[in-house]
Each structure stands twice: as structure tokens, then as C-alpha cells.
Amino acid sequence: MSNVTHVYTSITSNYLPKARVLAESVKRADPQVCFHVVLSDNTPVGFDLASEPFDNLIYAEELVTAGFPAWAFGHSVVELCTAVKGAALEHLFERYDAGMVFYFDPDMVVFGRLDDLQQSLSGHSLILTPHLTDPDTTDMGVLDNEVASLRHGVYNLGFLGVRNVPEGRRFARWWRERLHKYCHDDLPRGLFTDQKWVDLAPCFFDGVGILRSPAYNVATWNIVNRQATGSLESGILINGEPLGFYHFSGFDSGDQITMLQRYGTRSPVLHELRDWYIQACERHGQSSLGTLPAKYDRFSDGEPVLRGYRLLYRQREDLQRAFPNPFLVDGSDCYKAWYDAHPAEHPPVGAVKIASGTPIATVLADLASHFNAMIVAGQGRGRLRRYALRAWVMLLHLASRVAGGRPAR
């Protein structure tokens, strides 16, 4: 078994600048680390692995070889980059005989303490970081952070460490299987890509370590209880501990700055850190690469793959058999043409199709799923509108449980 620590992240090409910043930070913390990028996309023009801070590039097609186009089509780009994480973990164990594997989201930066993570993992089969390690004390904080953790998952899967021991391998196999079939953003039905699944990990597997240090996975959802001091030059401390790694989640959507302004007033150095991150990403090509369209976000003719195309295809095995590569647009004998020619098979935009006699519990659940889809598709732009839509989803989901005779939990 290899003593080299392996680290990987999962991206589309527009996230290359962020992945470069992450890889450089990992290499500063431990130059011996082997860093892998899992790419669910084409490489951009001029890409040269030899000049990158990455040691290896793994294409998503290498990880899911059977029927990849059909499988990929059933996922949004975000879902796809997440769904391959489990397969990539097993690949690193099998291909490289890696003793330890860490996953970091591309929008993270490691500032040190990688040796502490390695030491912690050496005593566990896997290690996780919760979104929160302290209770919130205000209603706003409870709604923003604690309720969000209940809905999206207790542990933030922007980070994960797994050791190559029987229990770690058993976890990797289970996680790969679940993500292959059920890695979707469907909150009304209890799914949020990979995160909600790992809520079950401490129940299913032995040796699960929960890292409660405030210095790990620092993000806007937990900074209300984590004060940052120091400076970029001398080092940042989180509640007096050296910063391990910071998560710039929500950076592109604008949520990161909104929540930083709300909860980061006690930690002005975090605003300096954000400015540094903007400059670091820019040095690595953010302006030129950050808006690249993703390969699996479009049909072969360049038209975007809207959510309705994906949902119907994912639900219909007959369509999967008839159109094994649904991305391909080739005259009238392709999935896109079939879908466009059969509007009765899918609900019109902004509406939910409900068959006569459908139980009220199912109707409410379908409505909840529809409004959640609006959020995912970006129709809930603006924080207040997203809050309103999410509240409506929660009410519909609760009502569906009551109507179905289930506890309103």
C-alpha cells in the first residue's frame, strides 16, 4: 500500500482557476501529496497537464464506462460533478493503492494542518466535518444555518477523508453505489446530492471520525461562532487555532459575500481573505475560463439541456433504450427532437401535470418537488425569493406527509 497521500477534486473546466488555487495550497502544505482532478468536461484550448499544479487528470468517462452519456444526461452539471466522487474514491484505492485519500471541493483553500488531518485519519476509517459545531443563538442563525443543515445534510461533503482499510473500502463502495443512482438535488424527497447520504455513515460504518475543530471547513454558515483573527501575512487564527482550510462556498452565486457581510463583522480578516481569493483565481484565468460552457450542459448542437429534458429521460427506461446518447442532435431521430415533438409527455413550463384521481399527498409532494426545481434551475434568483420558495417547499412537504397519514416530522 502506498504511503503517499492522495487528494482529489471534481470540476468542469470553468472551475479550473479555483482548482489551481486549491492544488497549489495543498502542495504548499505537503509537497509529497499526489493531486488528482476529476473532469466532467472537455479540457479548454491550450490546457497542458505538465504545466498545471495537478499530478493527474481523470475524465469522468473513465470512471463510469457503461452507458456514460445516458447516465450523465440524468444529472445537472453540479449533480454530475458530485455523482462521480464515489467512483473516483474507489478508483484511487484500486489504481494507486492509496493509503489515504482526501477530497476537497474546488472552492476550498488549504492553509496548513494537513499533517493533523493525516494523523486524525490514521486512527479512523473516514473523517467528516459537520457544517456546524456550535448551536446558533438567534432565530436568524437557526434558520440560516441549523435548519439548512437539517435540510442539506449534517456534514459538509466539500471535505472527506477515507483510509484504505476494510471499513473505509466498504464505505467507498456504498457511497459509489448510492451516488451512481441517487445523486440528485431533490430536497422534497430527502435527497441533496451526496451530502444527505453521509448523514447515515456513522450509523452504517465503524471508525467514523467527526472533526469538531473550528479551524476546519470554515465557511459563512459557521463563522458566527468562529472568530477569525491575525492576518494573511502572519497567519489566520480561528478561535485561537491556526486555520486549516477555508471553504468559499457560494462564491459565484453571490451568497458568500451576502452571508459574510451578515455573520463576519467580528472577523475583518475574512474580508481580506476574500479579496486575496479573488486575485488568486484571477491569476489562474478566472476571466477567460470562468464562463466556459460545460460539455454536459448542452446538446451537441449547442442548445442548453433544460431540466425538463433530464427529468423525463431519467424517469423513462424506454427513452434510455431508444436514445442511448441523448446529447446527440442528429435530425429528427434524436431524443431532443422526440421530446420537443411530444409536449403532452411533459408538463408545460411553470406548471405541474396532475392526473385525475391522484392522491392529495402525491399532489402536494409533486408541487414541493416542482418549486424546489425552480430554485435549482435559478428561477428563485435573489435571496428573499429563494427563502420564500424554500419556505413554500417546506410547507408543501409537511402537508404531503400529514395528508399521507405520516408523522409531520
PDB file of N, CA and C in Angstrom, residues 171-230:
ATOM      1  N   PHE A 171     -17.154   1.671   2.953  1.00  0.00           N
ATOM      2  CA  PHE A 171     -17.818   2.966   2.796  1.00  0.00           C
ATOM      3  C   PHE A 171     -17.724   3.444   1.353  1.00  0.00           C
ATOM      4  N   ALA A 172     -16.532   3.359   0.767  1.00  0.00           N
ATOM      5  CA  ALA A 172     -16.330   3.848  -0.603  1.00  0.00           C
ATOM      6  C   ALA A 172     -17.249   3.127  -1.581  1.00  0.00           C
ATOM      7  N   ARG A 173     -17.385   1.821  -1.413  1.00  0.00           N
ATOM      8  CA  ARG A 173     -18.251   1.055  -2.312  1.00  0.00           C
ATOM      9  C   ARG A 173     -19.712   1.471  -2.146  1.00  0.00           C
ATOM     10  N   TRP A 174     -20.159   1.607  -0.907  1.00  0.00           N
ATOM     11  CA  TRP A 174     -21.547   2.026  -0.634  1.00  0.00           C
ATOM     12  C   TRP A 174     -21.809   3.419  -1.190  1.00  0.00           C
ATOM     13  N   TRP A 175     -20.878   4.333  -0.964  1.00  0.00           N
ATOM     14  CA  TRP A 175     -21.045   5.718  -1.414  1.00  0.00           C
ATOM     15  C   TRP A 175     -21.095   5.772  -2.939  1.00  0.00           C
ATOM     16  N   ARG A 176     -20.225   5.015  -3.611  1.00  0.00           N
ATOM     17  CA  ARG A 176     -20.252   4.977  -5.072  1.00  0.00           C
ATOM     18  C   ARG A 176     -21.603   4.475  -5.575  1.00  0.00           C
ATOM     19  N   GLU A 177     -22.115   3.422  -4.964  1.00  0.00           N
ATOM     20  CA  GLU A 177     -23.392   2.860  -5.409  1.00  0.00           C
ATOM     21  C   GLU A 177     -24.536   3.851  -5.217  1.00  0.00           C
ATOM     22  N   ARG A 178     -24.565   4.530  -4.083  1.00  0.00           N
ATOM     23  CA  ARG A 178     -25.646   5.483  -3.828  1.00  0.00           C
ATOM     24  C   ARG A 178     -25.554   6.680  -4.768  1.00  0.00           C
ATOM     25  N   LEU A 179     -24.353   7.182  -4.985  1.00  0.00           N
ATOM     26  CA  LEU A 179     -24.209   8.358  -5.850  1.00  0.00           C
ATOM     27  C   LEU A 179     -24.480   8.012  -7.308  1.00  0.00           C
ATOM     28  N   HIS A 180     -24.220   6.795  -7.691  1.00  0.00           N
ATOM     29  CA  HIS A 180     -24.474   6.408  -9.081  1.00  0.00           C
ATOM     30  C   HIS A 180     -25.957   6.496  -9.419  1.00  0.00           C
ATOM     31  N   LYS A 181     -26.819   6.165  -8.474  1.00  0.00           N
ATOM     32  CA  LYS A 181     -28.255   6.120  -8.752  1.00  0.00           C
ATOM     33  C   LYS A 181     -29.037   7.277  -8.138  1.00  0.00           C
ATOM     34  N   TYR A 182     -28.528   7.850  -7.053  1.00  0.00           N
ATOM     35  CA  TYR A 182     -29.368   8.762  -6.281  1.00  0.00           C
ATOM     36  C   TYR A 182     -28.669  10.078  -5.941  1.00  0.00           C
ATOM     37  N   CYS A 183     -27.822  10.571  -6.811  1.00  0.00           N
ATOM     38  CA  CYS A 183     -27.125  11.832  -6.531  1.00  0.00           C
ATOM     39  C   CYS A 183     -27.853  12.977  -7.221  1.00  0.00           C
ATOM     40  N   HIS A 184     -28.984  13.370  -6.631  1.00  0.00           N
ATOM     41  CA  HIS A 184     -29.805  14.417  -7.226  1.00  0.00           C
ATOM     42  C   HIS A 184     -30.184  15.454  -6.173  1.00  0.00           C
ATOM     43  N   ASP A 185     -30.421  16.655  -6.634  1.00  0.00           N
ATOM     44  CA  ASP A 185     -30.908  17.723  -5.763  1.00  0.00           C
ATOM     45  C   ASP A 185     -32.427  17.661  -5.779  1.00  0.00           C
ATOM     46  N   ASP A 186     -32.988  16.921  -4.834  1.00  0.00           N
ATOM     47  CA  ASP A 186     -34.439  16.735  -4.751  1.00  0.00           C
ATOM     48  C   ASP A 186     -34.820  16.761  -3.276  1.00  0.00           C
ATOM     49  N   LEU A 187     -34.744  17.943  -2.687  1.00  0.00           N
ATOM     50  CA  LEU A 187     -34.973  18.094  -1.251  1.00  0.00           C
ATOM     51  C   LEU A 187     -36.331  17.569  -0.791  1.00  0.00           C
ATOM     52  N   PRO A 188     -37.412  17.797  -1.528  1.00  0.00           N
ATOM     53  CA  PRO A 188     -38.701  17.286  -1.051  1.00  0.00           C
ATOM     54  C   PRO A 188     -38.721  15.772  -0.861  1.00  0.00           C
ATOM     55  N   ARG A 189     -37.867  15.070  -1.590  1.00  0.00           N
ATOM     56  CA  ARG A 189     -37.806  13.612  -1.434  1.00  0.00           C
ATOM     57  C   ARG A 189     -36.578  13.174  -0.636  1.00  0.00           C
ATOM     58  N   GLY A 190     -35.994  14.107   0.090  1.00  0.00           N
ATOM     59  CA  GLY A 190     -34.933  13.758   1.026  1.00  0.00           C
ATOM     60  C   GLY A 190     -33.551  13.635   0.444  1.00  0.00           C
ATOM     61  N   LEU A 191     -33.340  14.085  -0.799  1.00  0.00           N
ATOM     62  CA  LEU A 191     -32.030  13.964  -1.428  1.00  0.00           C
ATOM     63  C   LEU A 191     -31.395  15.332  -1.623  1.00  0.00           C
ATOM     64  N   PHE A 192     -30.112  15.419  -1.308  1.00  0.00           N
ATOM     65  CA  PHE A 192     -29.326  16.591  -1.684  1.00  0.00           C
ATOM     66  C   PHE A 192     -27.946  16.093  -2.106  1.00  0.00           C
ATOM     67  N   THR A 193     -27.848  15.713  -3.355  1.00  0.00           N
ATOM     68  CA  THR A 193     -26.646  15.158  -3.990  1.00  0.00           C
ATOM     69  C   THR A 193     -25.996  14.114  -3.063  1.00  0.00           C
ATOM     70  N   ASP A 194     -24.726  14.353  -2.671  1.00  0.00           N
ATOM     71  CA  ASP A 194     -24.042  13.338  -1.857  1.00  0.00           C
ATOM     72  C   ASP A 194     -24.170  13.572  -0.360  1.00  0.00           C
ATOM     73  N   GLN A 195     -24.577  14.759   0.040  1.00  0.00           N
ATOM     74  CA  GLN A 195     -24.475  15.118   1.453  1.00  0.00           C
ATOM     75  C   GLN A 195     -25.439  14.369   2.358  1.00  0.00           C
ATOM     76  N   LYS A 196     -26.696  14.305   1.973  1.00  0.00           N
ATOM     77  CA  LYS A 196     -27.679  13.661   2.847  1.00  0.00           C
ATOM     78  C   LYS A 196     -27.349  12.187   3.066  1.00  0.00           C
ATOM     79  N   TRP A 197     -26.753  11.545   2.069  1.00  0.00           N
ATOM     80  CA  TRP A 197     -26.388  10.138   2.228  1.00  0.00           C
ATOM     81  C   TRP A 197     -25.416   9.939   3.378  1.00  0.00           C
ATOM     82  N   VAL A 198     -24.472  10.849   3.517  1.00  0.00           N
ATOM     83  CA  VAL A 198     -23.419  10.649   4.508  1.00  0.00           C
ATOM     84  C   VAL A 198     -23.914  10.928   5.925  1.00  0.00           C
ATOM     85  N   ASP A 199     -25.106  11.473   6.082  1.00  0.00           N
ATOM     86  CA  ASP A 199     -25.716  11.508   7.419  1.00  0.00           C
ATOM     87  C   ASP A 199     -25.802  10.102   8.002  1.00  0.00           C
ATOM     88  N   LEU A 200     -25.907   9.097   7.121  1.00  0.00           N
ATOM     89  CA  LEU A 200     -26.048   7.707   7.563  1.00  0.00           C
ATOM     90  C   LEU A 200     -24.710   7.036   7.874  1.00  0.00           C
ATOM     91  N   ALA A 201     -23.613   7.648   7.487  1.00  0.00           N
ATOM     92  CA  ALA A 201     -22.310   6.992   7.622  1.00  0.00           C
ATOM     93  C   ALA A 201     -21.989   6.566   9.053  1.00  0.00           C
ATOM     94  N   PRO A 202     -22.193   7.425  10.081  1.00  0.00           N
ATOM     95  CA  PRO A 202     -21.887   6.968  11.442  1.00  0.00           C
ATOM     96  C   PRO A 202     -22.783   5.824  11.907  1.00  0.00           C
ATOM     97  N   CYS A 203     -23.936   5.653  11.261  1.00  0.00           N
ATOM     98  CA  CYS A 203     -24.827   4.543  11.604  1.00  0.00           C
ATOM     99  C   CYS A 203     -24.383   3.241  10.945  1.00  0.00           C
ATOM    100  N   PHE A 204     -23.827   3.336   9.754  1.00  0.00           N
ATOM    101  CA  PHE A 204     -23.519   2.154   8.945  1.00  0.00           C
ATOM    102  C   PHE A 204     -22.090   1.647   9.104  1.00  0.00           C
ATOM    103  N   PHE A 205     -21.157   2.542   9.469  1.00  0.00           N
ATOM    104  CA  PHE A 205     -19.744   2.179   9.413  1.00  0.00           C
ATOM    105  C   PHE A 205     -19.048   2.478  10.734  1.00  0.00           C
ATOM    106  N   ASP A 206     -18.084   1.636  11.068  1.00  0.00           N
ATOM    107  CA  ASP A 206     -17.280   1.832  12.271  1.00  0.00           C
ATOM    108  C   ASP A 206     -16.103   2.751  11.964  1.00  0.00           C
ATOM    109  N   GLY A 207     -15.620   3.412  12.995  1.00  0.00           N
ATOM    110  CA  GLY A 207     -14.422   4.227  12.859  1.00  0.00           C
ATOM    111  C   GLY A 207     -14.627   5.534  12.138  1.00  0.00           C
ATOM    112  N   VAL A 208     -15.836   6.106  12.234  1.00  0.00           N
ATOM    113  CA  VAL A 208     -16.101   7.403  11.610  1.00  0.00           C
ATOM    114  C   VAL A 208     -15.670   8.505  12.570  1.00  0.00           C
ATOM    115  N   GLY A 209     -14.735   9.326  12.147  1.00  0.00           N
ATOM    116  CA  GLY A 209     -14.260  10.430  12.973  1.00  0.00           C
ATOM    117  C   GLY A 209     -14.942  11.731  12.589  1.00  0.00           C
ATOM    118  N   ILE A 210     -15.409  12.470  13.580  1.00  0.00           N
ATOM    119  CA  ILE A 210     -16.066  13.760  13.359  1.00  0.00           C
ATOM    120  C   ILE A 210     -15.116  14.852  13.845  1.00  0.00           C
ATOM    121  N   LEU A 211     -14.631  15.672  12.937  1.00  0.00           N
ATOM    122  CA  LEU A 211     -13.675  16.726  13.285  1.00  0.00           C
ATOM    123  C   LEU A 211     -14.430  17.962  13.758  1.00  0.00           C
ATOM    124  N   ARG A 212     -14.261  18.306  15.024  1.00  0.00           N
ATOM    125  CA  ARG A 212     -15.000  19.429  15.595  1.00  0.00           C
ATOM    126  C   ARG A 212     -14.125  20.664  15.790  1.00  0.00           C
ATOM    127  N   SER A 213     -12.882  20.619  15.351  1.00  0.00           N
ATOM    128  CA  SER A 213     -12.030  21.796  15.461  1.00  0.00           C
ATOM    129  C   SER A 213     -12.624  22.944  14.652  1.00  0.00           C
ATOM    130  N   PRO A 214     -12.673  24.155  15.220  1.00  0.00           N
ATOM    131  CA  PRO A 214     -13.222  25.292  14.475  1.00  0.00           C
ATOM    132  C   PRO A 214     -12.361  25.711  13.291  1.00  0.00           C
ATOM    133  N   ALA A 215     -11.151  25.156  13.185  1.00  0.00           N
ATOM    134  CA  ALA A 215     -10.219  25.570  12.132  1.00  0.00           C
ATOM    135  C   ALA A 215     -10.426  24.829  10.821  1.00  0.00           C
ATOM    136  N   TYR A 216     -11.301  23.812  10.823  1.00  0.00           N
ATOM    137  CA  TYR A 216     -11.527  23.021   9.619  1.00  0.00           C
ATOM    138  C   TYR A 216     -12.844  23.389   8.958  1.00  0.00           C
ATOM    139  N   ASN A 217     -12.804  23.497   7.625  1.00  0.00           N
ATOM    140  CA  ASN A 217     -14.008  23.774   6.834  1.00  0.00           C
ATOM    141  C   ASN A 217     -14.733  25.025   7.338  1.00  0.00           C
ATOM    142  N   VAL A 218     -13.964  26.077   7.523  1.00  0.00           N
ATOM    143  CA  VAL A 218     -14.535  27.363   7.926  1.00  0.00           C
ATOM    144  C   VAL A 218     -15.292  27.941   6.732  1.00  0.00           C
ATOM    145  N   ALA A 219     -16.526  28.379   6.976  1.00  0.00           N
ATOM    146  CA  ALA A 219     -17.369  28.897   5.896  1.00  0.00           C
ATOM    147  C   ALA A 219     -18.385  29.851   6.490  1.00  0.00           C
ATOM    148  N   THR A 220     -19.121  30.532   5.627  1.00  0.00           N
ATOM    149  CA  THR A 220     -20.045  31.551   6.128  1.00  0.00           C
ATOM    150  C   THR A 220     -21.146  30.961   6.990  1.00  0.00           C
ATOM    151  N   TRP A 221     -21.457  29.667   6.848  1.00  0.00           N
ATOM    152  CA  TRP A 221     -22.521  29.082   7.662  1.00  0.00           C
ATOM    153  C   TRP A 221     -22.081  28.797   9.098  1.00  0.00           C
ATOM    154  N   ASN A 222     -20.783  28.895   9.400  1.00  0.00           N
ATOM    155  CA  ASN A 222     -20.361  28.647  10.783  1.00  0.00           C
ATOM    156  C   ASN A 222     -19.523  29.762  11.394  1.00  0.00           C
ATOM    157  N   ILE A 223     -19.286  30.863  10.662  1.00  0.00           N
ATOM    158  CA  ILE A 223     -18.402  31.898  11.205  1.00  0.00           C
ATOM    159  C   ILE A 223     -19.051  32.720  12.306  1.00  0.00           C
ATOM    160  N   VAL A 224     -20.366  32.589  12.489  1.00  0.00           N
ATOM    161  CA  VAL A 224     -20.992  33.314  13.589  1.00  0.00           C
ATOM    162  C   VAL A 224     -20.420  32.852  14.926  1.00  0.00           C
ATOM    163  N   ASN A 225     -19.961  31.606  14.998  1.00  0.00           N
ATOM    164  CA  ASN A 225     -19.363  31.072  16.220  1.00  0.00           C
ATOM    165  C   ASN A 225     -17.862  30.831  16.080  1.00  0.00           C
ATOM    166  N   ARG A 226     -17.265  31.364  15.033  1.00  0.00           N
ATOM    167  CA  ARG A 226     -15.834  31.169  14.800  1.00  0.00           C
ATOM    168  C   ARG A 226     -15.207  32.517  14.461  1.00  0.00           C
ATOM    169  N   GLN A 227     -14.498  33.087  15.394  1.00  0.00           N
ATOM    170  CA  GLN A 227     -13.893  34.399  15.163  1.00  0.00           C
ATOM    171  C   GLN A 227     -12.511  34.229  14.545  1.00  0.00           C
ATOM    172  N   ALA A 228     -12.298  34.940  13.453  1.00  0.00           N
ATOM    173  CA  ALA A 228     -11.007  34.908  12.770  1.00  0.00           C
ATOM    174  C   ALA A 228     -10.184  36.118  13.184  1.00  0.00           C
ATOM    175  N   THR A 229      -8.937  35.871  13.555  1.00  0.00           N
ATOM    176  CA  THR A 229      -8.008  36.943  13.915  1.00  0.00           C
ATOM    177  C   THR A 229      -6.702  36.717  13.152  1.00  0.00           C
ATOM    178  N   GLY A 230      -5.743  37.610  13.367  1.00  0.00           N
ATOM    179  CA  GLY A 230      -4.468  37.500  12.677  1.00  0.00           C
ATOM    180  C   GLY A 230      -4.507  38.206  11.338  1.00  0.00           C
TER     181      GLY A 230
END
